Short mmCIF file of C-alpha atoms in Angstrom, two decimals:
data_model
loop_
_atom_site.label_atom_id
_atom_site.label_comp_id
_atom_site.label_asym_id
_atom_site.label_seq_id
_atom_site.Cartn_x
_atom_site.Cartn_y
_atom_site.Cartn_z
CA MET A 1 0.00 0.00 0.00
CA VAL A 2 2.84 2.34 0.95
CA ARG A 3 4.69 1.45 -2.26
CA THR A 4 1.57 2.21 -4.26
CA GLN A 5 1.11 5.58 -2.56
CA THR A 6 4.81 6.42 -3.10
CA ALA A 7 4.54 5.43 -6.73
CA ASN A 8 1.39 7.51 -7.11
CA TRP A 9 3.10 10.52 -5.63
CA SER A 10 6.20 9.99 -7.83
CA ARG A 11 4.18 9.92 -11.05
CA ARG A 12 2.69 13.28 -10.30
CA GLN A 13 6.14 14.77 -9.52
CA ILE A 14 7.89 13.50 -12.69
CA GLY A 15 5.61 15.62 -14.99
CA LEU A 16 7.74 18.60 -15.17
CA GLY A 17 52.42 30.91 -24.89
CA LYS A 18 76.18 36.33 -30.95
CA ALA A 19 79.60 37.96 -31.84
CA ALA A 20 79.47 41.12 -33.97
CA ILE A 21 80.54 39.22 -37.05
CA TRP A 22 77.63 36.98 -36.81
CA VAL A 23 75.37 39.98 -36.41
CA LEU A 24 76.75 41.42 -39.66
CA VAL A 25 76.34 38.11 -41.41
CA GLU A 26 72.79 37.88 -40.20
CA VAL A 27 71.99 41.40 -41.38
CA LEU A 28 73.42 40.62 -44.82
CA LEU A 29 71.45 37.43 -44.99
CA LEU A 30 68.30 39.19 -43.96
CA TRP A 31 68.49 42.13 -46.30
CA ILE A 32 70.37 40.74 -49.31
CA ALA A 33 68.59 37.41 -49.57
CA PRO A 34 65.85 37.40 -52.15
CA ALA A 35 62.50 38.32 -50.74
CA ALA A 36 61.00 35.26 -52.34
CA ILE A 37 62.80 32.97 -49.89
CA GLY A 38 60.37 33.67 -47.12
CA ALA A 39 57.77 35.97 -48.52
CA ASP A 40 55.02 33.67 -47.45
CA ALA A 41 56.50 32.81 -44.04
CA ALA A 42 54.96 35.60 -41.96
CA ILE A 43 54.29 34.67 -38.34
CA SER A 44 52.43 37.02 -36.01
CA LEU A 45 53.86 35.44 -32.86
CA LEU A 46 56.92 33.15 -32.62
CA GLN A 47 57.74 31.58 -29.28
CA THR A 48 60.93 29.69 -28.43
CA GLY A 49 62.25 28.39 -25.15
CA LYS A 50 64.18 31.65 -24.57
CA ALA A 51 62.24 34.50 -26.18
CA THR A 52 59.06 35.62 -27.91
CA TYR A 53 59.04 37.52 -31.23
CA THR A 54 56.19 39.38 -32.89
CA ASN A 55 55.41 40.07 -36.56
CA VAL A 56 58.10 37.67 -37.76
CA ILE A 57 59.14 37.60 -41.44
CA VAL A 58 61.36 34.63 -42.26
CA THR A 59 64.10 35.66 -44.73
CA ASP A 60 66.26 32.54 -44.87
CA LYS A 61 66.16 28.92 -43.80
CA GLY A 62 69.35 26.96 -43.09
CA GLY A 63 69.87 23.36 -42.19
CA THR A 64 69.77 24.05 -38.46
CA ASN A 65 68.68 27.70 -38.15
CA ILE A 66 66.10 30.09 -39.52
CA TYR A 67 66.78 33.84 -39.99
CA PHE A 68 64.07 36.47 -39.70
CA ARG A 69 63.04 40.07 -39.11
CA HIS A 70 60.70 41.03 -36.29
CA ASP A 71 59.44 44.11 -34.46
CA GLY A 72 62.63 44.27 -32.36
CA GLY A 73 65.12 43.91 -35.24
CA VAL A 74 66.70 40.77 -36.68
CA ALA A 75 67.42 37.39 -35.14
CA ASN A 76 67.93 33.72 -35.77
CA VAL A 77 66.88 30.64 -33.83
CA LYS A 78 67.69 26.97 -33.98
CA ILE A 79 65.04 24.88 -35.64
CA GLY A 80 65.12 22.49 -32.72
CA ASP A 81 63.96 25.31 -30.39
CA LEU A 82 60.72 25.65 -32.33
CA SER A 83 57.60 23.70 -31.55
CA PRO A 84 56.68 20.83 -33.90
CA ASP A 85 53.70 22.81 -35.21
CA VAL A 86 55.88 25.81 -36.18
CA GLN A 87 58.52 23.52 -37.74
CA GLN A 88 55.87 21.93 -39.90
CA SER A 89 54.45 25.33 -40.93
CA LEU A 90 57.96 26.34 -42.10
CA GLY A 91 58.32 23.19 -44.17
CA TYR A 92 60.49 21.12 -41.83
CA ALA A 93 59.56 17.52 -41.23
CA THR A 94 59.26 16.59 -37.58
CA PRO A 95 59.63 13.09 -36.10
CA GLU A 96 56.45 11.40 -35.05
CA GLU A 97 55.72 12.13 -31.41
CA ASP A 98 54.91 9.29 -29.12
CA VAL A 99 51.93 9.49 -26.82
CA PHE A 100 53.92 10.63 -23.78
CA SER A 101 55.77 13.41 -25.68
CA ARG A 102 52.51 14.72 -27.08
CA ALA A 103 50.83 14.63 -23.67
CA SER A 104 53.80 16.42 -22.07
CA ARG A 105 53.71 19.16 -24.73
CA ILE A 106 49.99 19.69 -24.24
CA LEU A 107 50.40 19.93 -20.47
CA ARG A 108 53.16 22.54 -20.87
CA ARG A 109 50.93 24.62 -23.10
CA VAL A 110 48.04 24.38 -20.67
CA GLY A 111 50.32 25.36 -17.80
CA LYS A 112 51.53 28.46 -19.67
CA SER A 113 48.07 29.56 -20.69
CA ALA A 114 46.27 28.78 -17.43
CA PRO A 115 45.05 32.07 -15.87
CA PHE A 116 45.04 30.61 -12.36
CA LYS A 117 48.47 30.25 -10.70
CA ILE A 118 49.72 29.85 -7.13
CA ALA A 119 53.30 30.80 -6.20
CA ARG A 120 55.10 30.68 -2.86
CA SER A 121 56.07 33.99 -1.31
CA PRO A 122 57.85 34.91 1.97
CA GLY A 123 55.45 34.17 4.80
CA GLY A 124 52.67 32.83 2.60
CA ALA A 125 51.65 32.54 -1.04
CA THR A 126 50.55 34.63 -4.02
CA VAL A 127 47.46 33.67 -5.97
CA LYS A 128 47.16 35.04 -9.52
CA PHE A 129 43.96 34.86 -11.48
CA GLY A 130 44.36 36.78 -14.73
CA ASP A 131 45.15 40.38 -13.75
CA LEU A 132 44.00 39.81 -10.18
CA GLU A 133 46.72 39.11 -7.60
CA ILE A 134 46.00 38.12 -4.01
CA GLN A 135 48.60 37.90 -1.24
CA LEU A 136 47.91 35.25 1.39
CA THR A 137 49.67 35.04 4.73
CA SER A 138 50.28 31.77 6.59
CA ALA A 139 47.33 32.59 8.83
CA ASP A 140 45.10 33.07 5.77
CA ILE A 141 46.15 29.69 4.37
CA ILE A 142 45.49 27.94 7.65
CA GLY A 143 42.10 29.62 7.90
CA ILE A 144 41.16 28.54 4.38
CA ALA A 145 42.28 24.98 5.08
CA VAL A 146 40.25 24.80 8.31
CA GLY A 147 37.22 26.32 6.59
CA ALA A 148 37.47 23.81 3.74
CA ALA A 149 37.73 20.94 6.22
CA VAL A 150 34.67 22.12 8.14
CA ALA A 151 32.69 22.57 4.92
CA TYR A 152 33.63 19.04 3.84
CA VAL A 153 32.52 17.55 7.14
CA ILE A 154 29.19 19.40 6.86
CA PHE A 155 28.75 18.13 3.28
CA CYS A 156 29.47 14.54 4.31
CA SER A 157 27.12 14.81 7.29
CA CYS A 158 24.30 16.11 5.10
CA SER A 159 25.00 13.36 2.59
CA LEU A 160 24.82 10.79 5.39
CA LEU A 161 21.44 12.10 6.53
CA LEU A 162 20.19 12.26 2.94
CA CYS A 163 21.02 8.61 2.36
CA ARG A 164 19.51 7.46 5.64
CA LYS A 165 16.29 9.37 5.02
CA THR A 166 15.85 7.48 1.76
CA GLY A 167 16.30 4.19 3.58
CA LYS A 168 19.83 3.54 2.22
CA GLU A 169 22.66 3.16 4.74
CA PRO A 170 25.76 4.78 3.08
CA GLY A 171 28.51 3.20 5.19
CA LEU A 172 32.07 4.60 5.30
CA LEU A 173 32.08 5.50 1.60
CA ILE A 174 30.11 8.67 2.33
CA TRP A 175 33.22 10.13 4.05
CA ILE A 176 35.63 9.30 1.18
CA PRO A 177 36.03 11.90 -1.64
CA ILE A 178 34.74 10.77 -5.03
CA LEU A 179 33.68 7.34 -3.73
CA GLN A 180 30.83 9.05 -1.86
CA ILE A 181 29.11 9.31 -5.23
CA PHE A 182 28.19 5.62 -5.00
CA PRO A 183 25.97 5.84 -1.89
CA LEU A 184 24.43 9.08 -3.16
CA LEU A 185 23.49 7.35 -6.42
CA ARG A 186 22.01 4.48 -4.46
CA ALA A 187 19.99 6.92 -2.37
CA ALA A 188 18.51 8.37 -5.57
CA GLY A 189 17.64 4.91 -6.87
CA MET A 190 20.20 5.18 -9.72
CA SER A 191 22.60 2.51 -11.01
CA TRP A 192 26.25 2.65 -9.89
CA ARG A 193 27.16 2.87 -13.61
CA TRP A 194 26.15 6.53 -13.55
CA PHE A 195 29.40 7.06 -11.58
CA LEU A 196 31.32 6.86 -14.88
CA ALA A 197 29.07 9.45 -16.47
CA PHE A 198 30.22 12.11 -13.98
CA PHE A 199 33.68 12.10 -15.64
CA VAL A 200 32.45 12.58 -19.21
CA PRO A 201 31.92 16.18 -20.42
CA VAL A 202 28.30 17.05 -21.22
CA VAL A 203 27.17 13.60 -20.07
CA ASN A 204 28.08 14.61 -16.51
CA LEU A 205 25.54 17.43 -16.71
CA VAL A 206 22.85 14.94 -17.67
CA ALA A 207 23.89 12.65 -14.80
CA TRP A 208 23.83 15.55 -12.32
CA MET A 209 20.40 16.75 -13.37
CA GLY A 210 19.10 13.19 -13.33
CA TRP A 211 20.39 12.73 -9.79
CA CYS A 212 18.77 15.98 -8.64
CA VAL A 213 15.39 14.89 -9.97
CA ASN A 214 15.63 11.38 -8.56
CA ILE A 215 16.82 12.43 -5.11
CA ALA A 216 13.94 14.90 -4.83
CA ILE A 217 11.52 12.11 -5.73
CA SER A 218 13.18 9.71 -3.27
CA ARG A 219 12.72 12.31 -0.52
CA ARG A 220 9.11 12.79 -1.61
CA LYS A 221 9.64 16.48 -2.33
CA SER A 222 8.34 18.72 -5.07
CA LEU A 223 10.35 18.81 -8.29
CA TRP A 224 10.84 22.50 -7.61
CA TRP A 225 13.47 21.33 -5.12
CA ALA A 226 15.18 19.40 -7.94
CA LEU A 227 15.33 22.64 -9.96
CA LEU A 228 16.78 24.55 -6.99
CA LEU A 229 19.31 21.74 -6.53
CA ILE A 230 20.44 22.11 -10.15
CA LEU A 231 20.82 25.91 -10.10
CA PRO A 232 24.02 27.57 -8.70
CA VAL A 233 23.82 29.16 -5.23
CA THR A 234 20.39 27.76 -4.47
CA ASN A 235 21.78 24.22 -4.77
CA VAL A 236 23.55 24.58 -1.40
CA PHE A 237 20.35 25.49 0.41
CA ALA A 238 18.33 22.87 -1.45
CA PHE A 239 20.86 20.14 -0.57
CA VAL A 240 20.77 21.04 3.14
CA TYR A 241 16.98 21.20 3.08
CA LEU A 242 16.64 17.76 1.50
CA ALA A 243 19.04 16.35 4.09
CA LEU A 244 17.36 17.88 7.16
CA SER A 245 13.67 18.05 6.29
CA ASN A 246 11.06 15.47 7.10
CA VAL A 247 9.40 13.30 4.49
CA ASP A 248 6.32 14.80 2.85
CA SER A 249 3.29 12.61 3.08
CA PRO A 250 1.93 11.43 -0.28
CA LYS A 251 -1.54 12.60 -1.14
CA GLY A 252 -2.81 9.52 -2.90
CA GLY A 253 -3.20 8.79 -6.57
CA SER A 254 -1.31 6.25 -8.65
CA GLY A 255 2.20 6.33 -10.01
CA ILE A 256 5.41 4.57 -10.94
CA VAL A 257 6.72 1.97 -8.54
CA ARG A 258 10.51 1.82 -8.35
CA GLY A 259 12.20 -1.54 -8.05
CA ALA A 260 14.39 -2.18 -5.06
#
């Protein structure tokens, strides 16, 4: 009877980056060499391991070096100091990268372009986010760490209550980062396989929204609470509410019965 009433209630809720002689040689090479040598090799930004050049016009290509003009004058660089992509654009064949070399190169690029950086400073640390720079003292860092720990304990406690109020005992997994997803999925009546979906872009959004809807139904709450759980800011209050509130009594009708 209770299962029927719960199912009835659920159905209604679901509706909704050299020497002087060599300098002279370089100048001669740059200005005497035929313009056709590198007329089509214009590069707006050229980065090497030591310097960055802008508005680069390649005037000559040697076996190991390239010679060019740029906004700051003239220069030459070793071909080996150029990235594989730039070497290929200049007509040099590059050896096939293995998986680890390619992954390392991508990580270096991401690290250089990442706007968020943390650097150690005397007595604390410096946090840079784009043009914003924040100085943190040791006391600030300790305070942030303690605050994060308290927030995590509160989250785990609410998750524990949420599971228990759906009739699912979470066990120790609810206190372990990442693995706590398993008992929370069980509390929402969802398969453990949805755990994998949380690590796939786009699909993780579907999994999150599905969990919000199902946990609201499992707690016998209006689907408006599922919407508040999905939205930023309100999701914190909705999560705490679902964990602390009592179960709403179903008002009759017929609906979908979930399997155990």
